[in-house]
XYZ file of N, CA and C in Angstrom:
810
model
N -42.473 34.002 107.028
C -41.376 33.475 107.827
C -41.315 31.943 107.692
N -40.045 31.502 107.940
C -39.730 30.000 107.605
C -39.569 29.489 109.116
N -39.602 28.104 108.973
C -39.760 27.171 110.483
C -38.045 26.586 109.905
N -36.934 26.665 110.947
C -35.651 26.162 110.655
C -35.353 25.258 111.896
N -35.765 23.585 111.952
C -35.106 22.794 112.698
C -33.495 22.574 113.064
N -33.172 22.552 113.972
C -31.809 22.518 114.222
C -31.408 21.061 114.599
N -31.341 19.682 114.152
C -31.012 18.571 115.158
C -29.784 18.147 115.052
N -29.712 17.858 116.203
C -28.356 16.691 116.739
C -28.595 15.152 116.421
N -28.407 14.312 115.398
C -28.528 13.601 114.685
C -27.219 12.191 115.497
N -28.384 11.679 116.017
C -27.081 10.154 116.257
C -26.647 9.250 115.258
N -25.710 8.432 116.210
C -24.880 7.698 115.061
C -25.848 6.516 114.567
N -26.284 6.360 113.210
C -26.888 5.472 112.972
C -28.677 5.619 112.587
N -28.693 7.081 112.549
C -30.036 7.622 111.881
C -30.201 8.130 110.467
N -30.806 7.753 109.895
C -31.090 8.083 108.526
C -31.711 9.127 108.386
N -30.975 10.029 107.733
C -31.283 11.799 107.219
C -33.004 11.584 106.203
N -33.718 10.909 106.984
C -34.828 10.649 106.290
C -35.861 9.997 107.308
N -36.985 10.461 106.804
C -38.728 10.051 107.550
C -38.923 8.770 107.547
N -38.619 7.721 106.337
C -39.481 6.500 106.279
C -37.954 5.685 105.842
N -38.287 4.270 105.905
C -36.901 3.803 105.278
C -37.984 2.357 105.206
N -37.853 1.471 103.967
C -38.000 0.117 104.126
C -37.380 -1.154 104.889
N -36.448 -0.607 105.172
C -35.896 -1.924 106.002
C -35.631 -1.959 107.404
N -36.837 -0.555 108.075
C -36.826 -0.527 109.409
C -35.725 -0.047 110.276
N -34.871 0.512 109.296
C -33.958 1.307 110.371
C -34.637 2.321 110.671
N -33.407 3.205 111.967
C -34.158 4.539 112.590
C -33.915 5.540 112.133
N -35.014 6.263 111.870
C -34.991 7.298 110.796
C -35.304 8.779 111.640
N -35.623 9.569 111.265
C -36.117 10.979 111.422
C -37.235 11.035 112.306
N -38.136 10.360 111.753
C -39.815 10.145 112.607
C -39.906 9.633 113.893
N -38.249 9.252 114.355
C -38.364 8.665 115.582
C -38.191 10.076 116.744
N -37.790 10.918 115.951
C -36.986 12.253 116.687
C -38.007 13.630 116.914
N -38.404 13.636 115.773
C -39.351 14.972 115.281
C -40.285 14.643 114.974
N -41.382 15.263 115.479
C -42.645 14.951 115.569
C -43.384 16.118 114.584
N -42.739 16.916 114.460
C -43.141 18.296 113.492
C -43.468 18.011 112.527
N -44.628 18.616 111.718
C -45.263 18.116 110.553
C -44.472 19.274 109.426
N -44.598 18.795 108.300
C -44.559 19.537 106.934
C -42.378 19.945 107.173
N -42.105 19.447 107.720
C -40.514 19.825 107.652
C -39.780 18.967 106.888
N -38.378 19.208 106.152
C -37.568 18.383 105.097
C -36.616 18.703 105.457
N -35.463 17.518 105.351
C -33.836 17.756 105.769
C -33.975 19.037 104.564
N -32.653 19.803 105.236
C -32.193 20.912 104.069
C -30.348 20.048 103.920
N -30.147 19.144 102.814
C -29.143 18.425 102.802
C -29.086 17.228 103.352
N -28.115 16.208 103.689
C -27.844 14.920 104.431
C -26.653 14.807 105.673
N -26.695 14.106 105.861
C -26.117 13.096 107.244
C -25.854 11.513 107.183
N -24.649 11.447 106.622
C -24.688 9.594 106.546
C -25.074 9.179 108.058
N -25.193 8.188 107.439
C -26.032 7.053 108.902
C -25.071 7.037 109.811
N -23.917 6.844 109.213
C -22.720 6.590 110.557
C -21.844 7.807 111.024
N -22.710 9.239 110.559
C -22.029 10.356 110.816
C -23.022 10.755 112.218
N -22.508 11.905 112.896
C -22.714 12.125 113.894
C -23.270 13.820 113.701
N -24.265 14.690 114.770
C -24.049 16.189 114.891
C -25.391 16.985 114.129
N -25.019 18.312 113.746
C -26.083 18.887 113.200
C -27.085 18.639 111.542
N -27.904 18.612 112.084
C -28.631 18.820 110.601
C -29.982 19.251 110.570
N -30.111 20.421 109.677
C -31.099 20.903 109.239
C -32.060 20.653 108.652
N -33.607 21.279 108.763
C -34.341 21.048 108.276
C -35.184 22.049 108.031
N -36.419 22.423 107.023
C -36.960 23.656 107.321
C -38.269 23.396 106.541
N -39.185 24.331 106.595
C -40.447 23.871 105.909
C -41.249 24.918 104.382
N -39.764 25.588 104.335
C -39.584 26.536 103.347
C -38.713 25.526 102.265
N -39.382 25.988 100.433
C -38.449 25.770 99.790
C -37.539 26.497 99.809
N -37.162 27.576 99.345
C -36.313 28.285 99.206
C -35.134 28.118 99.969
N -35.624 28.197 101.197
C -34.711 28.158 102.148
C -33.769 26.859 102.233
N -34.608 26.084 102.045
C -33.857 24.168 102.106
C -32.654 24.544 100.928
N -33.447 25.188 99.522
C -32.380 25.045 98.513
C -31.047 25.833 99.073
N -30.910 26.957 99.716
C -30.147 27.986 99.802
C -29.170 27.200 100.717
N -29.212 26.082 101.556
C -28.541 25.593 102.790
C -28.029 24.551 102.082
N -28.537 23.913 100.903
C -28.193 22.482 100.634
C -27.395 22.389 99.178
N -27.704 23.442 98.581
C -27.149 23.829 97.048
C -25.933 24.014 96.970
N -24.840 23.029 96.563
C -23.580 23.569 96.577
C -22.891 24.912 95.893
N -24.214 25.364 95.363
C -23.815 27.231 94.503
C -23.782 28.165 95.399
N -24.193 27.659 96.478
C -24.224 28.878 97.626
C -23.075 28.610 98.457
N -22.553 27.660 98.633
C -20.573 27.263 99.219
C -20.905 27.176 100.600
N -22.308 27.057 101.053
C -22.572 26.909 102.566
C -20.971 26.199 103.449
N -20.308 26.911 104.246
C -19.088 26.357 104.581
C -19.683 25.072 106.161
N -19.141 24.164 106.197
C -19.611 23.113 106.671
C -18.574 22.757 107.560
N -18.455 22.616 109.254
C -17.616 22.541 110.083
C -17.538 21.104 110.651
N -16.546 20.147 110.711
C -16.544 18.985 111.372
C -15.611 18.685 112.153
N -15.592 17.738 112.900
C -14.810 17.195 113.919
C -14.565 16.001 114.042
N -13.264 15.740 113.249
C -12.949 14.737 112.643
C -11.972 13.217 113.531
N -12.168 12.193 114.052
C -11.327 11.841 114.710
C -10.973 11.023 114.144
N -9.051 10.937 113.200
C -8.984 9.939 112.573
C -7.256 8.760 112.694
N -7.581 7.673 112.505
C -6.536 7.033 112.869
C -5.146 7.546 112.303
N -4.210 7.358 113.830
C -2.752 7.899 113.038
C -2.633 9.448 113.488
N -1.553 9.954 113.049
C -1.473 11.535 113.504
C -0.559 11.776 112.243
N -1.774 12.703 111.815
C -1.380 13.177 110.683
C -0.265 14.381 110.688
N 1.039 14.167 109.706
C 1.880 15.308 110.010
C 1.453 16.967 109.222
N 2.123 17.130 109.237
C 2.619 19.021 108.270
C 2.132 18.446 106.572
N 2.888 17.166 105.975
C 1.878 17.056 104.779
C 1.068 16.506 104.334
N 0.533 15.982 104.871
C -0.807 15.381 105.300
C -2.165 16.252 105.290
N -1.381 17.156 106.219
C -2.550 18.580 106.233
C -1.956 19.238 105.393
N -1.109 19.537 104.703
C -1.179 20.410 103.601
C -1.612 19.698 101.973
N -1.831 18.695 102.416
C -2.604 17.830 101.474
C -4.217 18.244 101.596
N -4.610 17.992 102.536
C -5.352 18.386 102.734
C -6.290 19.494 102.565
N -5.370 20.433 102.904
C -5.528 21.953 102.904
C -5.601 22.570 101.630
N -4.901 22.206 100.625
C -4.281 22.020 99.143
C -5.741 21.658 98.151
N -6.131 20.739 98.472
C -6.851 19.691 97.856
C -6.507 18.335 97.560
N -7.413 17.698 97.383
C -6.992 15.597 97.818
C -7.528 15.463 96.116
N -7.172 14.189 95.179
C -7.558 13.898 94.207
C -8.005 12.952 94.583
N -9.743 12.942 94.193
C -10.678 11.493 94.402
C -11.011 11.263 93.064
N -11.380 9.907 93.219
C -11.972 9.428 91.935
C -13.049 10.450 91.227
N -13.997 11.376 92.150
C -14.461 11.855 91.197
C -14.128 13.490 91.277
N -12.551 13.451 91.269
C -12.234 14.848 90.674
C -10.916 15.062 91.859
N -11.054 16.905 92.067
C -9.688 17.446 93.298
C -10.742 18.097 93.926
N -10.462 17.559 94.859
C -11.489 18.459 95.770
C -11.112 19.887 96.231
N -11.848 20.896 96.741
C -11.419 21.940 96.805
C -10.469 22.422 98.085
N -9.541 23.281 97.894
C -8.968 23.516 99.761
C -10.101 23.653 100.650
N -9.356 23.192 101.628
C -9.969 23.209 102.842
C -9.391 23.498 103.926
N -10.144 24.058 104.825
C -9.606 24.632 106.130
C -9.512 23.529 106.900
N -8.208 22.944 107.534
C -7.826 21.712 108.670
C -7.088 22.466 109.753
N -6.848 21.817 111.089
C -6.411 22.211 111.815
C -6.624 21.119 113.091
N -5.040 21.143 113.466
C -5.247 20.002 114.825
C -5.829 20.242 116.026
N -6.559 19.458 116.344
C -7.987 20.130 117.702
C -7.401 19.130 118.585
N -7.575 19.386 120.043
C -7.485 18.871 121.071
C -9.298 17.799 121.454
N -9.044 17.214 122.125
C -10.152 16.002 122.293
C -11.219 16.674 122.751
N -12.351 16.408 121.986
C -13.210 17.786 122.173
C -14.696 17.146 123.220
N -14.773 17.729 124.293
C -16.057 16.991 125.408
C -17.674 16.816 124.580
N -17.689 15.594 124.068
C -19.002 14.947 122.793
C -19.342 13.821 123.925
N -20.505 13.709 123.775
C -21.625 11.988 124.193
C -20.615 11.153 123.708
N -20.853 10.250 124.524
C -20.397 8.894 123.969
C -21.095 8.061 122.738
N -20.334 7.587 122.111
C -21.201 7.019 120.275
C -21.405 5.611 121.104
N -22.809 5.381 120.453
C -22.896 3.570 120.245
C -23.481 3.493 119.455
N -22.843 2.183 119.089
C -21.487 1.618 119.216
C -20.268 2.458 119.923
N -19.403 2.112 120.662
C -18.020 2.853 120.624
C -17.034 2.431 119.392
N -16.191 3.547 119.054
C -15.534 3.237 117.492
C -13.955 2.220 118.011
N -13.961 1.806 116.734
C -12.855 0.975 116.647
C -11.194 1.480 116.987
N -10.852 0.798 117.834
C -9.445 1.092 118.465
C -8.030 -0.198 118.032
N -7.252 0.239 117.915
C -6.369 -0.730 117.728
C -5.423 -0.103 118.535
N -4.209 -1.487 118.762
C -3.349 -1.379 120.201
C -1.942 -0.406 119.545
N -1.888 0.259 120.339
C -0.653 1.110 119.322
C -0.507 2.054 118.204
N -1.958 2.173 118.050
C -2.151 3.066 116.800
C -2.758 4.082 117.685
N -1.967 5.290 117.948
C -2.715 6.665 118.379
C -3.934 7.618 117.453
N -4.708 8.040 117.928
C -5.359 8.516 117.185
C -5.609 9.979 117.423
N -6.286 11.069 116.257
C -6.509 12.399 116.666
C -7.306 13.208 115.990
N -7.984 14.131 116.388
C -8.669 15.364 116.355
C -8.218 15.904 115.681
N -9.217 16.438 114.242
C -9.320 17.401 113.309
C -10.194 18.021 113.158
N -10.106 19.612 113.124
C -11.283 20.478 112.539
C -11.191 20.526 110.992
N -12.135 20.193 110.196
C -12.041 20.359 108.854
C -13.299 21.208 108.238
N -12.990 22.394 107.757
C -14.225 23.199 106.699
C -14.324 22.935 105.487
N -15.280 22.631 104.983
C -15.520 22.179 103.372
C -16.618 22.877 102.556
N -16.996 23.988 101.443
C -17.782 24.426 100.830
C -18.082 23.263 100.287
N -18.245 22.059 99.535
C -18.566 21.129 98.667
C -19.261 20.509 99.871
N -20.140 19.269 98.958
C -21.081 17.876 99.469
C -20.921 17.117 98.650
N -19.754 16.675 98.337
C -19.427 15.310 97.578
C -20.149 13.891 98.222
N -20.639 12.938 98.407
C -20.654 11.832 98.963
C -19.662 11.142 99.974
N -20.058 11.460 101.359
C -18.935 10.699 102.162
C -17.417 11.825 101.945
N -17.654 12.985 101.254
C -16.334 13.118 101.218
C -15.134 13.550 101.965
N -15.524 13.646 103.650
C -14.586 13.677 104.653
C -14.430 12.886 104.837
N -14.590 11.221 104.371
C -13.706 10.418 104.785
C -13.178 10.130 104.310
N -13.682 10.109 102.986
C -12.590 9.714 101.898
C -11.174 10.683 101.905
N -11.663 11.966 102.255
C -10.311 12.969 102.081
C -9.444 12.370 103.221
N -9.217 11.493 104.383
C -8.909 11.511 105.311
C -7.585 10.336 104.863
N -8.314 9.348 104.308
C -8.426 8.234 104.137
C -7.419 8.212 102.782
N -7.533 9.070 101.823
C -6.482 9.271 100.880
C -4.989 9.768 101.200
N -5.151 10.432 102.241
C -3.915 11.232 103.203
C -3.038 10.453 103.739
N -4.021 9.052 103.862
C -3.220 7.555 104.771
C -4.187 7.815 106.539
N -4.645 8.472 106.412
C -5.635 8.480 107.926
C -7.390 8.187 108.069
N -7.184 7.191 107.660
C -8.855 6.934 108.350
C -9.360 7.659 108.955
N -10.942 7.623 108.918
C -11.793 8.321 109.994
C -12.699 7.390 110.476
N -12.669 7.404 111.853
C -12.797 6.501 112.735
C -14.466 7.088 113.475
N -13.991 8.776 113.823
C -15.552 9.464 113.673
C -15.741 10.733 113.228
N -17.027 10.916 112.909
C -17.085 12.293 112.326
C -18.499 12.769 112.460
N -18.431 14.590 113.130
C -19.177 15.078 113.961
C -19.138 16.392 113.044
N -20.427 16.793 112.831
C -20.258 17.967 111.973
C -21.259 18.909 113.197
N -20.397 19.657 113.139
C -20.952 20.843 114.331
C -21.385 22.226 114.249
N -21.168 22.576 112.951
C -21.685 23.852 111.906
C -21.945 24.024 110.503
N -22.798 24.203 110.069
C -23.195 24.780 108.994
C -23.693 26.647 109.012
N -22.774 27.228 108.526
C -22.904 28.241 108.067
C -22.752 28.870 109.074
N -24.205 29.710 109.610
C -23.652 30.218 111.117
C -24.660 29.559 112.035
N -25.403 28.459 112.162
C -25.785 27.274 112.633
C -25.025 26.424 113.301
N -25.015 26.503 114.469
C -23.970 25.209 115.441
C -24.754 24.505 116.058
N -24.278 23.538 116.564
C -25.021 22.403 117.316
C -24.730 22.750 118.678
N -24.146 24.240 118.672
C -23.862 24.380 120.590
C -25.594 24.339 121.680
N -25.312 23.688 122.652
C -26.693 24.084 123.396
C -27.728 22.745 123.235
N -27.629 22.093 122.218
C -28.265 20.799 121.515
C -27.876 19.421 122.092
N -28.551 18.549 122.724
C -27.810 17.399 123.304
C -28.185 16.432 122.295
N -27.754 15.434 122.145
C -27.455 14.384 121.443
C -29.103 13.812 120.564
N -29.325 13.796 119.927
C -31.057 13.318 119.488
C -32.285 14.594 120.248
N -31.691 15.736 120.316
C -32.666 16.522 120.719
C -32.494 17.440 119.416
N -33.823 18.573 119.502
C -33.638 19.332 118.626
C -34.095 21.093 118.762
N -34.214 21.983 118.121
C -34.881 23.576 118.747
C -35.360 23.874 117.158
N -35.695 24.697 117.519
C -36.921 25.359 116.023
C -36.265 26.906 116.365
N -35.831 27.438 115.189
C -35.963 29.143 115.028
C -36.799 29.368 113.941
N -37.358 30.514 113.605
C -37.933 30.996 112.825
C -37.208 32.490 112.080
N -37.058 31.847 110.986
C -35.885 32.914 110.003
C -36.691 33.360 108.944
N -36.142 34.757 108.376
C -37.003 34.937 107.194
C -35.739 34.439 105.701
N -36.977 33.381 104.777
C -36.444 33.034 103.882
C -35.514 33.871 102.980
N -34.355 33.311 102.630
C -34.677 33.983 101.304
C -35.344 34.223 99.946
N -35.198 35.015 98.992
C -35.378 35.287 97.701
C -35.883 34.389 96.743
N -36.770 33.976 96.681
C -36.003 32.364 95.433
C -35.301 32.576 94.182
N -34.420 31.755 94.383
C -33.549 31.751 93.348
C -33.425 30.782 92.188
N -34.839 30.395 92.469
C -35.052 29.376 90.932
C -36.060 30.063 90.370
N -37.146 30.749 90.280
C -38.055 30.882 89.638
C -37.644 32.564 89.037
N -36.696 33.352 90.371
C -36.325 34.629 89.376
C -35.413 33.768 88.656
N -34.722 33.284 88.121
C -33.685 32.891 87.715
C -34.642 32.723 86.337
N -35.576 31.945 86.117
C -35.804 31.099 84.848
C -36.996 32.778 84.643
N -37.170 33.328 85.504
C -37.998 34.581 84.534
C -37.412 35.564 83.803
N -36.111 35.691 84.408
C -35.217 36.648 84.317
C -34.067 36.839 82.904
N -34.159 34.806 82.774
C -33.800 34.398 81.345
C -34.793 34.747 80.342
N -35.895 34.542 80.994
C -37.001 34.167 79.872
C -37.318 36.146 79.079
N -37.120 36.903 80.208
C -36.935 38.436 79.841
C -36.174 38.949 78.984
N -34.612 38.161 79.402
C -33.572 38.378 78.232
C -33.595 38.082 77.475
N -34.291 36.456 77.179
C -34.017 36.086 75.756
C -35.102 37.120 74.888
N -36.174 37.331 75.518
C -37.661 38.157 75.093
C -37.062 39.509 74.291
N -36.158 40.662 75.034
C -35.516 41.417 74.381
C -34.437 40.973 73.259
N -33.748 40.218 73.515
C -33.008 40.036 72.639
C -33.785 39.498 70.892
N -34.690 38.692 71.442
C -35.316 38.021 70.341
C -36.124 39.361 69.350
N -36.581 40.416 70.556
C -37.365 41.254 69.617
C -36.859 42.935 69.480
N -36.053 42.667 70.030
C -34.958 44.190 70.009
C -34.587 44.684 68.413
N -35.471 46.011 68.390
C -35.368 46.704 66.897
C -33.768 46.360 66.253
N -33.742 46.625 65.253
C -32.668 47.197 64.153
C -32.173 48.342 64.685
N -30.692 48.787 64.801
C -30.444 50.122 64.869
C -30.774 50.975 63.783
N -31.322 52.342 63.927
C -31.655 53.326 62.942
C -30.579 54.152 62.553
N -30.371 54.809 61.270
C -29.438 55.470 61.068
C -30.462 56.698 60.697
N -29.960 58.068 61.596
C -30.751 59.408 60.872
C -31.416 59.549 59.409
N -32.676 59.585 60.049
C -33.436 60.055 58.281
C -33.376 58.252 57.473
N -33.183 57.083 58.029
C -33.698 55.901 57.649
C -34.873 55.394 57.965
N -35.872 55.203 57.410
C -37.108 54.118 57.584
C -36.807 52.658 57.793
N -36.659 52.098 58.886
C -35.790 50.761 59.112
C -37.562 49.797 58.573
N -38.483 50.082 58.643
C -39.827 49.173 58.038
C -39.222 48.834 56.548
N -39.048 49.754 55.831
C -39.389 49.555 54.199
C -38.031 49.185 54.026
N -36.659 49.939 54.347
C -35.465 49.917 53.820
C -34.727 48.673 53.316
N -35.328 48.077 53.817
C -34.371 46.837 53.908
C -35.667 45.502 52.650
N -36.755 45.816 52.200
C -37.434 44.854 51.531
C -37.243 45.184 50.449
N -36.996 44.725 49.315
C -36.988 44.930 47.778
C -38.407 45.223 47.304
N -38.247 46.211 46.363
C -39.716 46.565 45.610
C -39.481 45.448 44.315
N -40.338 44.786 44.096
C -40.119 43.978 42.760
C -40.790 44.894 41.538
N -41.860 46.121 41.432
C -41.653 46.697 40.624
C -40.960 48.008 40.356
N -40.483 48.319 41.089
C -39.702 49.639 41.055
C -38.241 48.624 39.960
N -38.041 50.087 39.159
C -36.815 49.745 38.062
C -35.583 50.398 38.648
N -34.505 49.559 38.755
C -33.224 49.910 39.252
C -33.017 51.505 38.653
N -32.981 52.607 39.127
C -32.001 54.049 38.611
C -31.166 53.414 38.190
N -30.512 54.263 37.122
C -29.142 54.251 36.625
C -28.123 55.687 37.214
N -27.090 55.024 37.542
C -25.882 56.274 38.048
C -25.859 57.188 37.851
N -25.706 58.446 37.493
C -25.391 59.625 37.067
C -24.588 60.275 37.989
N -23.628 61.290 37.582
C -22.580 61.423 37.950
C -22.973 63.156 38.126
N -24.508 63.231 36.889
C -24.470 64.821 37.186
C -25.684 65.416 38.125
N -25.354 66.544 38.259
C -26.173 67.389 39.843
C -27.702 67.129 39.399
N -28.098 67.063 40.780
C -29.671 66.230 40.640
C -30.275 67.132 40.208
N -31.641 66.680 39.830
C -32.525 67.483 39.024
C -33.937 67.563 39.104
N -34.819 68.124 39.155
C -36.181 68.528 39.970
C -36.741 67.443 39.194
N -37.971 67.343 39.817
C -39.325 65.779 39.022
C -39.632 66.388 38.326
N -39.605 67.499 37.753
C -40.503 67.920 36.500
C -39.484 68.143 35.378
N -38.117 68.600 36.110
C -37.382 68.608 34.648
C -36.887 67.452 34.253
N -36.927 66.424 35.038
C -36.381 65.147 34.760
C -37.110 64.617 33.853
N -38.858 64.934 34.260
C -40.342 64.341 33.389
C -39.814 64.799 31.961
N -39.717 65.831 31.569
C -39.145 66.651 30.353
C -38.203 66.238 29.773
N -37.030 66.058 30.579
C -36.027 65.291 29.660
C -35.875 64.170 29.337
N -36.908 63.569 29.815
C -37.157 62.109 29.063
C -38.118 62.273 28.123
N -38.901 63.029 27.855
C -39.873 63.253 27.226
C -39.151 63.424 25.431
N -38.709 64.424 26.169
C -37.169 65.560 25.111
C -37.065 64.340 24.350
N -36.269 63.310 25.026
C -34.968 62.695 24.299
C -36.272 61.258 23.579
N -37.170 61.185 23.888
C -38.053 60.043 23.085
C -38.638 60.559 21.975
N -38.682 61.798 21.513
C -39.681 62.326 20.611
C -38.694 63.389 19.365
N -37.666 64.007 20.035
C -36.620 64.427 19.252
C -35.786 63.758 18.093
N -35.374 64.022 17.178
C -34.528 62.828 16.261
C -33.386 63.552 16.072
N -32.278 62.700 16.453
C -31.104 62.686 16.310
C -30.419 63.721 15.441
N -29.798 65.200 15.447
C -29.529 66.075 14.775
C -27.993 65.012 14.481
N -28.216 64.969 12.624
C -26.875 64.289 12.017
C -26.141 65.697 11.371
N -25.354 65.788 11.386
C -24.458 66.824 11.145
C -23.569 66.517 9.693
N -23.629 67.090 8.339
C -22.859 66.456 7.078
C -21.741 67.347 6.334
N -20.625 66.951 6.364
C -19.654 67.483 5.836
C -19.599 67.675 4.396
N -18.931 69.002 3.786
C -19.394 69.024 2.298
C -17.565 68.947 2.321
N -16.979 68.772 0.986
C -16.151 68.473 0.832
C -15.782 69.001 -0.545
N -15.321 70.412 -0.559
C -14.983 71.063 -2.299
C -14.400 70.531 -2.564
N -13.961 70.322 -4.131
C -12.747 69.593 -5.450
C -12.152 71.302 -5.515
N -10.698 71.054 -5.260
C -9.775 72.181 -5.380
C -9.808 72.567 -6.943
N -10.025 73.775 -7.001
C -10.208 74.553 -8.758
C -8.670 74.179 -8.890
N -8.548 74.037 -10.358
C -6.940 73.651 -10.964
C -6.253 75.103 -11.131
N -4.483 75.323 -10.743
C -4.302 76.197 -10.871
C -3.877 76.922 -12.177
N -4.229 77.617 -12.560
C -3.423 78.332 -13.712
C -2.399 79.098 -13.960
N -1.634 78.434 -15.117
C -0.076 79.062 -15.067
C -0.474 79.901 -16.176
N 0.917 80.755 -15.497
C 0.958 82.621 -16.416
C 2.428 82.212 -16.903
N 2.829 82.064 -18.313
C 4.344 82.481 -18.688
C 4.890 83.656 -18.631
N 5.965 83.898 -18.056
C 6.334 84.981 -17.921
C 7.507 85.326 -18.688
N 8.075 84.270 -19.657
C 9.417 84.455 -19.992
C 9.129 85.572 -21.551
């Protein structure tokens, strides 16, 4: 069985144990030994994040091959209309590529801790609530998607992964379940190749009935090519014979005689 941390991650903690330049990291929160984020949390993002003390398991949560779907709560400047979110929804083109659809939807102001810092407000610019689902982990890439649309994100609270929520969790606290891992999927993976290529590399010749696939296929360098014959085969002993026959026999020549016609003789009759 695997150890699966659940934390509520404040604004301004690093998805990590140690950091050189003394910001607040992980070690300030969890005291649990032998555990690893399963994935990240920018510093200025807010909400759940995982951790677990299983490989397998970290890979299966954090690997974008598994499409782990990822829930946030997005609050961003402006009010985005009908294509905006179907921009959205569609896919956004970022510098590094189109990102995939995504599930958006306009949320009402949802009851969260207060952030500190409190986020930036300007006079006249309304702002609003988005739920956004994303299979991908591009870098930062809910804000950027926000932000290409013409709407900033001002904050952002990710509140599910998979079937993992941050319900019940207060702000920098955390709970432990214990799940059974899955499968690993790196080491069957590279045995499973290593099997196929194994058959393939040594997988017989097909046989054809009554073929010897060992010998058939190597040339005898002293065996003498047969010659064709066209007539019905013939036993090893009469064959021995008729070669025998035809080396020791001499050629029956056959000679034409050729008579001189007798001259005819005339009778007078007169």
């Amino acid at each position: 069985m695997a150890t699966l941390v659940l934390f509520n991650k404040p604004y301004g903690v690093l998805s990590q144990f140690t950091d050189g330049d003394n910001r607040p990291t992980l070690a300030q929160y969890i005291k649990l030994p032998n555990v690893y984020p399963a994935g990240r949390l920018d510093h200025d993002s807010e909400g759940l994040l995982l951790l677990t003390d299983d490989g397998d398991l970290q890979h299966h949560i954090s690997h974008p091959a598994h499409k782990q779907p990822k829930t946030y709560w997005v609050q961003v400047e402006g009010a985005p209309n009908s294509y905006a979110l179907t921009k959205l929804r569609l896919g956004v083109e970022l510098n590094d590529g189109m990102t995939q659809p995504a599930e958006v939807r306009l949320i009402p102001t949802p009851n969260l801790w207060e952030r500190v810092p409190p986020i930036r407000t300007r006079v006249n610019i309304p702002t609003q609530w988005l739920e956004i689902v994303i299979t991908e982990g591009r870098n930062r890439q809910v804000r950027r998607m926000t932000a290409a649309v013409g709407h900033p994100t001002l904050r952002l609270v990710r509140v599910k992964i998979g079937d993992w929520t941050l319900e019940g969790i207060e702000q920098g606290k955390y709970k432990t379940e214990t799940v059974q891992p899955p499968k690993s999927t790196t080491k069957a993976g590279v045995n499973g190749a290593r099997a196929k290529n194994n058959n393939v590399k040594y997988k017989p010749a097909s046989k054809k009935p009554g073929t010897n696939t060992s010998s058939a296929n190597k040339p005898n360098p002293n065996k003498i090519p047969a010659k064709k014959t066209t007539s019905a085969p013939q036993s090893k002993s009469a064959a021995q014979g008729a070669n025998k026959t035809a080396h020791t026999t001499k050629p029956v020549v056959k000679t034409l005689v050729i008579q001189k016609p007798k001259p005819k003789r005339i009778v007078d009759t007169d």
